[in-house]
Coordinates of C-alpha atoms in Angstrom, one line a residue:
X2 CA 137.7 149.4 87.6
X3 CA 137.8 147.4 90.9
X4 CA 135.6 144.4 91.1
X5 CA 133.2 144.1 93.9
X6 CA 133.7 141.1 96.2
X7 CA 131.0 138.4 96.3
X8 CA 130.0 139.6 99.8
X9 CA 129.3 143.1 98.3
X10 CA 127.0 141.8 95.6
X11 CA 123.3 142.4 96.2
X12 CA 121.1 139.4 95.6
X13 CA 119.0 139.8 92.5
X14 CA 115.3 139.5 92.6
X15 CA 115.4 136.2 90.9
X16 CA 118.0 134.9 93.3
X17 CA 116.0 136.0 96.3
X18 CA 112.9 134.5 94.7
X19 CA 114.6 131.2 94.2
X20 CA 115.1 130.9 97.9
X21 CA 111.4 131.1 98.5
X22 CA 111.0 127.8 96.7
X23 CA 113.5 125.9 98.9
X24 CA 111.7 123.6 101.4
X25 CA 112.9 124.2 104.9
X26 CA 111.5 125.3 108.3
X27 CA 110.8 128.8 107.0
X28 CA 108.6 127.5 104.2
X29 CA 106.3 125.2 106.2
X30 CA 103.3 127.4 105.7
X31 CA 103.9 127.6 102.0
X32 CA 104.4 123.8 101.8
X33 CA 101.1 123.2 103.7
X34 CA 99.3 125.5 101.3
X35 CA 100.6 123.9 98.2
X36 CA 99.9 120.4 99.7
X37 CA 96.3 121.5 100.2
X38 CA 96.2 122.8 96.7
X39 CA 97.4 119.5 95.3
X40 CA 95.0 117.6 97.5
X41 CA 92.1 119.7 96.3
X42 CA 93.1 119.2 92.7
X43 CA 93.3 115.5 93.1
X44 CA 90.1 115.3 95.1
X45 CA 88.1 117.2 92.5
X46 CA 89.7 115.3 89.6
X47 CA 89.1 111.8 91.0
X48 CA 85.6 112.7 92.1
X49 CA 84.8 113.3 88.4
X50 CA 86.6 110.2 87.0
X51 CA 83.9 108.3 85.3
X52 CA 86.0 106.0 83.1
X53 CA 89.6 104.8 83.2
X54 CA 90.8 106.8 80.2
X55 CA 89.6 109.7 78.1
X56 CA 90.4 108.0 74.8
X57 CA 92.7 110.8 73.6
X58 CA 95.2 109.9 70.9
X59 CA 98.8 111.0 70.8
X60 CA 98.4 113.4 67.8
X61 CA 95.4 115.0 69.6
X62 CA 97.3 115.7 72.8
X63 CA 100.8 116.6 71.4
X64 CA 99.9 120.0 70.0
X65 CA 99.2 121.3 73.5
X66 CA 102.8 120.6 74.5
X67 CA 104.3 122.4 71.5
X68 CA 102.8 125.6 73.0
X69 CA 104.6 125.1 76.3
X70 CA 107.7 127.2 76.9
X71 CA 109.6 125.8 79.8
X72 CA 111.9 128.9 79.9
X73 CA 108.9 131.0 80.9
X74 CA 107.5 130.0 84.3
X75 CA 103.8 130.5 85.0
X76 CA 104.5 132.2 88.3
X77 CA 102.0 130.5 90.6
X78 CA 100.9 127.1 91.9
X79 CA 97.4 127.8 90.7
X80 CA 98.4 128.4 87.1
X81 CA 100.8 125.5 87.0
X82 CA 98.3 123.1 88.5
X83 CA 95.6 124.3 86.1
X84 CA 98.0 123.6 83.2
X85 CA 98.8 120.2 84.7
X86 CA 95.2 119.3 84.8
X87 CA 94.8 120.2 81.2
X88 CA 97.9 118.4 80.0
X89 CA 98.0 115.4 82.2
X90 CA 95.2 114.7 84.7
X91 CA 92.3 115.1 82.3
X92 CA 93.8 112.4 80.1
X93 CA 95.5 110.2 82.7
X94 CA 95.1 106.4 82.7
X95 CA 93.5 105.7 86.0
X96 CA 94.7 102.4 87.5
X97 CA 92.3 102.7 90.5
X98 CA 89.3 102.5 88.2
X99 CA 87.6 99.0 88.4
X100 CA 87.4 98.8 84.6
X101 CA 91.2 99.2 84.1
X102 CA 92.1 95.6 83.6
X103 CA 95.1 95.8 81.2
X104 CA 98.5 95.5 82.7
X105 CA 100.3 94.7 85.9
X106 CA 99.4 98.1 87.4
X107 CA 97.7 98.2 90.7
X108 CA 95.7 100.8 92.7
X109 CA 97.7 101.9 95.6
X110 CA 97.0 101.6 99.3
X111 CA 96.7 104.7 101.4
X112 CA 99.8 104.0 103.6
X113 CA 101.9 104.0 100.5
X114 CA 100.6 107.5 99.6
X115 CA 101.3 108.7 103.1
X116 CA 104.9 107.4 102.9
X117 CA 105.4 109.3 99.6
X118 CA 104.5 112.5 101.2
X119 CA 107.0 112.0 104.1
X120 CA 109.8 110.6 102.0
X121 CA 109.6 113.4 99.4
X122 CA 109.7 116.0 102.2
X123 CA 112.8 114.5 103.9
X124 CA 114.3 113.4 100.6
X125 CA 116.7 110.8 102.2
X126 CA 119.0 108.9 99.9
X127 CA 119.5 105.5 101.3
X128 CA 122.9 104.8 99.8
X129 CA 124.9 105.6 102.9
X130 CA 124.2 105.8 106.7
X131 CA 125.2 109.4 106.8
X132 CA 122.5 110.3 104.3
X133 CA 119.6 108.2 105.8
X134 CA 120.3 106.9 109.3
X135 CA 117.1 105.3 110.4
X136 CA 116.0 105.0 106.8
X137 CA 118.8 102.4 106.4
X138 CA 117.5 100.4 109.3
X139 CA 113.9 100.6 108.1
X140 CA 114.9 99.3 104.7
X141 CA 116.9 96.5 106.2
X142 CA 114.0 95.5 108.5
X143 CA 111.6 95.2 105.5
X144 CA 114.3 93.3 103.6
X145 CA 114.6 90.9 106.5
X146 CA 110.8 90.5 106.8
X147 CA 110.5 89.6 103.1
X148 CA 113.4 87.1 103.4
X149 CA 111.5 85.4 106.2
X150 CA 108.4 85.3 104.0
X151 CA 110.4 83.7 101.2
X152 CA 112.1 81.3 103.5
X153 CA 115.7 82.1 102.8
X154 CA 118.3 81.3 105.5
X155 CA 120.0 83.7 107.9
X156 CA 122.9 84.0 105.5
X157 CA 120.6 85.8 103.0
X158 CA 120.2 89.5 102.3
X159 CA 118.6 91.9 99.8
X160 CA 118.3 95.5 98.5
X161 CA 115.4 97.7 97.3
X162 CA 115.5 98.3 93.5
X163 CA 113.5 100.3 90.9
X164 CA 111.7 97.1 89.9
X165 CA 111.8 93.7 88.3
X166 CA 114.1 94.7 85.4
X167 CA 116.8 96.0 87.7
X168 CA 116.4 93.0 90.1
X169 CA 116.7 90.5 87.2
X170 CA 119.8 92.4 86.0
X171 CA 121.3 92.0 89.5
X172 CA 120.4 88.3 89.5
X173 CA 122.1 87.6 86.2
X174 CA 125.2 89.7 87.2
X175 CA 125.6 87.7 90.4
X176 CA 125.0 84.4 88.7
X177 CA 127.6 85.3 86.1
X178 CA 130.2 86.6 88.5
X179 CA 129.6 83.8 91.1
X180 CA 130.0 81.1 88.5
X181 CA 133.2 82.8 87.2
X182 CA 134.6 83.1 90.8
X183 CA 133.9 79.4 91.4
X184 CA 135.4 78.1 88.2
X185 CA 138.1 80.7 87.5
X186 CA 139.7 81.3 90.9
X187 CA 141.2 84.7 91.1
X188 CA 139.5 86.0 88.1
X189 CA 137.1 88.7 89.2
X190 CA 135.0 90.0 86.3
X191 CA 134.6 93.5 87.8
X192 CA 138.4 93.8 87.6
X193 CA 139.5 91.8 84.6
X194 CA 136.4 91.6 82.4
X195 CA 134.9 88.4 81.0
X196 CA 137.1 85.3 80.7
X197 CA 137.7 83.6 77.3
X198 CA 135.1 80.9 77.8
X199 CA 132.3 83.4 78.6
X200 CA 131.0 83.1 75.0
X201 CA 129.9 79.5 76.0
X202 CA 128.0 80.4 79.1
X203 CA 124.3 79.7 78.9
X204 CA 121.2 80.6 81.0
X205 CA 117.9 78.7 80.7
X206 CA 114.5 80.2 81.1
X207 CA 110.9 79.7 80.0
X208 CA 109.8 80.9 76.6
X209 CA 107.3 83.0 78.5
X210 CA 109.8 84.6 80.9
X211 CA 110.2 88.4 81.1
X212 CA 112.2 90.1 78.3
X213 CA 114.5 91.6 81.0
X214 CA 116.4 88.3 81.1
X215 CA 117.5 88.7 77.5
X216 CA 118.1 92.4 78.1
X217 CA 120.2 91.7 81.1
X218 CA 122.4 89.2 79.3
X219 CA 123.0 91.7 76.5
X220 CA 124.0 94.4 79.0
X221 CA 126.3 92.0 80.8
X222 CA 128.2 91.2 77.6
X223 CA 126.9 87.6 77.2
X224 CA 124.3 88.5 74.5
X225 CA 120.8 87.4 73.7
X226 CA 122.2 84.1 72.3
X227 CA 123.3 83.1 75.8
X228 CA 119.6 82.7 76.8
X229 CA 118.2 79.3 76.0
X230 CA 114.3 79.5 75.8
X231 CA 112.6 76.3 77.1
X232 CA 109.2 75.2 75.9
X233 CA 106.3 75.1 78.3
X234 CA 103.7 72.4 79.2
X235 CA 100.0 72.6 78.6
X236 CA 99.7 74.9 81.7
X237 CA 102.2 77.4 80.2
X238 CA 104.8 76.5 82.8
X239 CA 108.4 75.7 81.9
X240 CA 108.6 72.0 81.2
X241 CA 111.2 70.5 83.6
X242 CA 111.8 67.5 81.4
X243 CA 112.5 69.6 78.3
X244 CA 114.7 71.9 80.5
X245 CA 117.0 69.0 81.4
X246 CA 117.1 68.0 77.8
X247 CA 118.3 71.5 76.9
X248 CA 120.9 71.4 79.6
X249 CA 122.2 68.1 78.4
X250 CA 122.2 69.3 74.8
X251 CA 124.3 72.3 75.7
X252 CA 126.8 70.1 77.6
X253 CA 127.0 67.8 74.6
X254 CA 127.8 70.8 72.4
X255 CA 130.6 72.0 74.7
X256 CA 128.6 74.9 76.1
X257 CA 128.5 75.9 79.7
X258 CA 125.2 76.1 81.7
X259 CA 125.5 78.6 84.5
X260 CA 121.9 79.4 85.6
X261 CA 118.2 78.7 85.4
X262 CA 115.6 81.5 85.7
X263 CA 112.2 80.3 87.0
X264 CA 109.2 82.6 86.7
X265 CA 106.6 82.8 89.4
X266 CA 103.9 84.6 87.6
X267 CA 104.4 85.1 83.9
X268 CA 103.1 88.4 82.5
X269 CA 100.5 86.9 80.2
X270 CA 99.4 83.6 81.9
X271 CA 100.4 84.2 85.5
X272 CA 101.9 80.7 85.3
X273 CA 104.3 79.5 88.0
X274 CA 107.2 77.3 86.9
X275 CA 107.8 74.0 88.8
X276 CA 110.2 75.4 91.4
X277 CA 110.8 72.1 93.2
X278 CA 111.8 70.3 90.0
X279 CA 113.9 73.2 88.9
X280 CA 115.7 73.4 92.2
X281 CA 116.7 69.7 91.9
X282 CA 118.1 70.3 88.4
X283 CA 120.1 73.3 89.7
X284 CA 121.6 71.2 92.5
X285 CA 122.3 68.3 90.2
X286 CA 124.1 70.4 87.6
X287 CA 125.6 73.1 89.9
X288 CA 123.6 76.0 88.5
X289 CA 122.4 79.3 90.0
X290 CA 118.6 79.3 90.6
X291 CA 116.9 82.6 90.2
X292 CA 113.1 83.0 90.8
X293 CA 111.5 86.0 89.1
X294 CA 108.5 86.5 91.4
X295 CA 107.9 90.2 90.4
X296 CA 104.2 89.4 89.8
X297 CA 103.6 86.3 91.9
X298 CA 105.2 87.7 95.1
X299 CA 101.7 88.6 96.4
X300 CA 101.4 84.9 97.3
X301 CA 104.0 85.5 100.0
X302 CA 101.2 87.0 102.1
X303 CA 98.4 84.9 100.8
X304 CA 96.5 82.8 103.3
X305 CA 94.9 80.6 100.7
X306 CA 97.6 80.1 98.0
X307 CA 101.1 80.5 99.6
X308 CA 101.8 76.8 98.7
X309 CA 102.0 77.7 95.0
X310 CA 105.4 79.2 95.7
X311 CA 106.7 76.0 97.3
X312 CA 110.4 75.7 96.3
X313 CA 111.1 79.5 96.2
X314 CA 113.0 79.0 99.5
X315 CA 115.6 77.0 97.5
X316 CA 116.4 79.8 95.2
X317 CA 119.8 81.5 95.0
X318 CA 118.1 84.8 94.2
X319 CA 114.6 86.2 94.0
X320 CA 112.9 89.2 92.4
X321 CA 110.0 90.9 94.1
X322 CA 107.9 93.8 92.9
X323 CA 106.0 95.4 95.7
X324 CA 104.5 97.8 93.2
X325 CA 102.5 95.0 91.7
X326 CA 100.7 92.6 94.0
X327 CA 101.6 94.5 97.2
X328 CA 99.7 97.6 96.0
X329 CA 102.6 100.1 96.3
X330 CA 103.3 103.2 94.3
X331 CA 105.8 103.0 91.5
X332 CA 108.6 102.3 92.0
X333 CA 109.0 99.8 94.7
X334 CA 110.9 96.5 94.1
X335 CA 113.6 94.4 95.8
X336 CA 116.2 91.8 95.0
X337 CA 117.1 89.0 97.4
X338 CA 120.1 86.7 97.5
X339 CA 120.6 83.4 99.4
X340 CA 124.2 84.1 100.3
X341 CA 124.9 87.7 101.2
X342 CA 128.6 87.5 100.3
X343 CA 127.6 87.3 96.6
X344 CA 126.5 90.9 96.8
X345 CA 130.2 91.8 97.0
X346 CA 130.2 91.4 93.2
X347 CA 128.5 94.8 93.0
X348 CA 130.5 96.5 95.7
X349 CA 132.8 99.4 94.9
X350 CA 134.4 101.5 97.6
X351 CA 134.7 105.3 97.1
X352 CA 136.7 107.2 99.7
X353 CA 134.2 110.1 99.6
X354 CA 131.1 107.9 100.0
X355 CA 131.6 104.4 101.4
X356 CA 135.2 103.9 102.2
X357 CA 136.4 100.4 103.1
X358 CA 137.1 101.5 106.6
X359 CA 133.4 102.3 107.1
X360 CA 132.6 98.7 106.2
X361 CA 135.3 97.4 108.5
X362 CA 133.8 99.5 111.3
X363 CA 130.3 98.0 110.7
X364 CA 128.7 101.1 109.2
X365 CA 125.6 99.9 107.2
X366 CA 126.1 101.6 103.9
X367 CA 123.5 100.0 101.6
X368 CA 125.3 101.3 98.5
X369 CA 127.7 98.4 99.1
X370 CA 125.0 95.9 97.8
X371 CA 123.3 98.0 95.1
X372 CA 124.1 98.9 91.5
X373 CA 122.5 102.3 92.2
X374 CA 124.1 105.1 94.2
X375 CA 121.6 107.8 95.0
X376 CA 118.4 105.8 95.8
X377 CA 114.9 106.7 97.0
X378 CA 113.7 105.6 100.4
X379 CA 111.0 103.4 98.8
X380 CA 111.1 100.9 101.7
X381 CA 109.2 103.4 103.8
X382 CA 106.1 102.7 101.7
X383 CA 106.2 99.0 102.6
X384 CA 107.1 99.8 106.2
X385 CA 104.0 102.0 106.7
X386 CA 101.9 99.5 104.9
X387 CA 102.9 96.7 107.2
X388 CA 102.7 98.9 110.3
X389 CA 99.2 100.3 109.4
X390 CA 97.5 97.5 107.4
X391 CA 99.6 94.5 108.2
X392 CA 100.5 91.6 105.8
X393 CA 97.2 89.7 106.4
X394 CA 95.2 92.6 104.8
X395 CA 97.5 92.6 101.8
X396 CA 97.1 88.8 101.5
X397 CA 93.3 89.1 101.7
X398 CA 93.3 91.7 98.9
X399 CA 95.5 89.5 96.6
X400 CA 93.4 86.4 97.4
X401 CA 90.2 88.3 96.5
X402 CA 91.7 89.2 93.1
X403 CA 92.5 85.6 92.5
X404 CA 88.9 84.6 93.3
X405 CA 87.7 87.4 91.0
X406 CA 89.8 86.1 88.2
X407 CA 88.2 82.7 88.6
X408 CA 84.8 84.3 88.3
X409 CA 85.9 86.2 85.2
X410 CA 87.1 82.9 83.7
X411 CA 83.6 81.4 84.2
X412 CA 81.9 84.4 82.7
X413 CA 84.1 84.2 79.6
X414 CA 83.9 80.4 79.3
X415 CA 80.2 80.3 79.0
X416 CA 79.9 83.1 76.5
X417 CA 79.2 81.7 73.0
X418 CA 81.3 84.3 71.2
X419 CA 84.4 84.1 73.5
X420 CA 87.2 81.5 73.2
X421 CA 89.1 81.1 76.5
X422 CA 92.7 80.0 76.1
X423 CA 93.6 78.8 79.6
X424 CA 92.5 78.3 83.2
X425 CA 94.0 81.2 85.3
X426 CA 96.7 80.5 87.8
X427 CA 97.0 84.0 89.3
X428 CA 95.1 87.1 88.1
X429 CA 95.4 87.1 84.3
X430 CA 93.1 85.7 81.7
X431 CA 93.8 85.4 77.9
X432 CA 90.9 85.0 75.5
X433 CA 89.6 86.2 72.2
X434 CA 86.3 87.2 70.5
X435 CA 85.3 84.6 67.9
X436 CA 81.8 85.4 66.6
X437 CA 81.5 82.1 64.7
X438 CA 83.4 78.9 64.3
X439 CA 85.4 78.5 61.1
X440 CA 86.0 82.2 60.6
X441 CA 89.2 83.1 58.9
X442 CA 92.0 83.3 61.5
X443 CA 93.5 86.4 60.0
X444 CA 90.1 88.2 60.2
X445 CA 89.7 87.0 63.8
X446 CA 93.2 88.5 64.6
X447 CA 92.3 91.8 63.0
X448 CA 88.9 92.0 64.8
X449 CA 90.5 91.3 68.2
X450 CA 93.3 93.8 67.7
X451 CA 90.8 96.4 66.7
X452 CA 88.4 95.6 69.6
X453 CA 91.2 96.6 72.0
X454 CA 91.9 99.8 70.1
X455 CA 88.2 100.7 69.9
X456 CA 87.7 100.1 73.6
X457 CA 90.8 102.2 74.4
X458 CA 89.6 104.9 72.2
X459 CA 86.2 104.9 74.0
X460 CA 87.9 105.1 77.3
X461 CA 85.1 103.0 78.9
X462 CA 87.5 100.2 79.8
X463 CA 91.2 99.4 79.3
X464 CA 92.2 95.9 78.4
X465 CA 95.4 94.4 77.1
X466 CA 96.3 92.4 74.0
X467 CA 98.9 89.8 73.3
X468 CA 99.9 87.2 70.8
X469 CA 100.1 83.4 71.4
X470 CA 101.5 81.2 68.8
X471 CA 101.2 84.0 66.3
X472 CA 97.5 84.6 66.9
X473 CA 96.0 87.8 68.4
X474 CA 94.3 87.6 71.8
X475 CA 92.8 89.9 74.4
X476 CA 93.9 89.9 78.0
X477 CA 92.4 90.8 81.4
X478 CA 94.9 91.6 84.1
X479 CA 93.3 92.0 87.5
X480 CA 95.1 93.8 90.3
X481 CA 92.2 95.8 91.8
X482 CA 90.4 94.3 94.7
X483 CA 87.5 96.8 94.2
X484 CA 86.7 95.4 90.7
X485 CA 83.5 93.3 90.8
X486 CA 81.9 90.6 88.7
X487 CA 79.4 93.2 87.5
X488 CA 82.3 95.3 86.2
X489 CA 83.7 92.3 84.3
X490 CA 80.3 91.6 82.8
X491 CA 80.2 95.3 81.6
X492 CA 83.6 95.0 80.0
X493 CA 82.7 91.7 78.3
X494 CA 79.6 93.3 76.9
X495 CA 81.7 96.2 75.5
X496 CA 84.1 93.7 73.9
X497 CA 81.2 91.9 72.2
X498 CA 79.6 95.2 71.2
X499 CA 82.7 96.4 69.4
X500 CA 83.4 92.9 68.0
X501 CA 80.0 92.9 66.4
X502 CA 80.5 96.3 65.0
X503 CA 83.8 95.2 63.5
X504 CA 82.3 92.1 62.0
X505 CA 79.6 94.1 60.4
X506 CA 82.0 96.6 59.0
X507 CA 84.3 93.9 57.6
X508 CA 81.2 92.3 55.9
X509 CA 80.2 95.6 54.4
X510 CA 83.7 96.3 53.2
X511 CA 83.8 92.8 51.6
X512 CA 80.5 93.4 49.9
X513 CA 81.6 96.7 48.5
X514 CA 84.8 95.3 46.9

């Protein structure tokens, strides 16, 4: 039997139907309708958000998902959005709520949401010029603006990333490969792998630095042991004197220091390492200086506190997360390097994508300086934010949160049942509930751990927890300029309420034993 040619085949109903879902100029009305449906869903949902979380537990929500068969479509936007409301929105954790004070999650500014709508519709990939055109130039313009804010020289450059973890990985990769190129001429790691002495290479960072530094060193083949953690001073900043002692000890042991990672805004304390002192040590010992400012980058637009980042302009590389203190949607980060030629360590030319000839012709293919290939046009979010709001408005918002954190510190400090661990440097505050002096420390730990769980279960507020020197603490992380002192007072009252309940329950349990 003769086979019909492809041109003779009639499209099936499912094939024809699939074309109805492709976004193009023939589907603009459908796109507008579904956009309005999504807008109505979000408007109605957010109008009814009374607390930052529903309090649902994983085992309570999971059974709903076991009933979902992804091989059977629901057939309409309405049905799918109703399902989404039930499975996701009803129990979402709402970062915009003023009593969400847990992690480094921010409410987002409206221009960022506007950008998301546009970038999703166009769907540019900013890896090469022929996939993004003006998107490439918009990203470069935002990169150059940020470089200016940091204070890096004209020789510098950068690239948007998925966030701080990727940026820190790039920093450690460039530090590793640049050191190797300088000390092993002709030995390029991306061609020949690690040299024999790589097992001796060491990177120094605060004991409070982000875990992505250790993770990066493991990924790069140097291992966790290549990271030397340095003790902090009484302000939870890396102690520069102890840092130099660690460097000298490594040299004495025949090890090879290659880099120092300074943190500008530790996750728990918001502490900023002494950048000026660290830069001097880097120059003296010939080390790469990386500044992880994923959190503290908001100071770049601060009118009142920019000086706290003094010394960042001397860095060899810098991490910035716009999706933290610039109030952008996730993900939106960037990596910056003092000398743009160091980005060649991540360059690989593919004839079908970014041939060497294109670089020689001056075509701006951003993939040449990224460890990603396909990449979202996240720079548009910062572009529209700067063009609509401007940097001063962003800085005012961050400054107001710093002031709010100081107010929270005072409220906690004067409370008789609260023990405050530190004076805040940015927008975090660590403390614990201690109902009476001399209480068993293990019991205090248990009470504080369970305060957080009880509060999360109630959904009335969301706070974080952490451990310091083995002891359990609670943490406020403020990144919402609409949170007020009254909101903080309410959250403190809830903490004390659950603390008292837990103390009473522990006393009853002890009496019944």
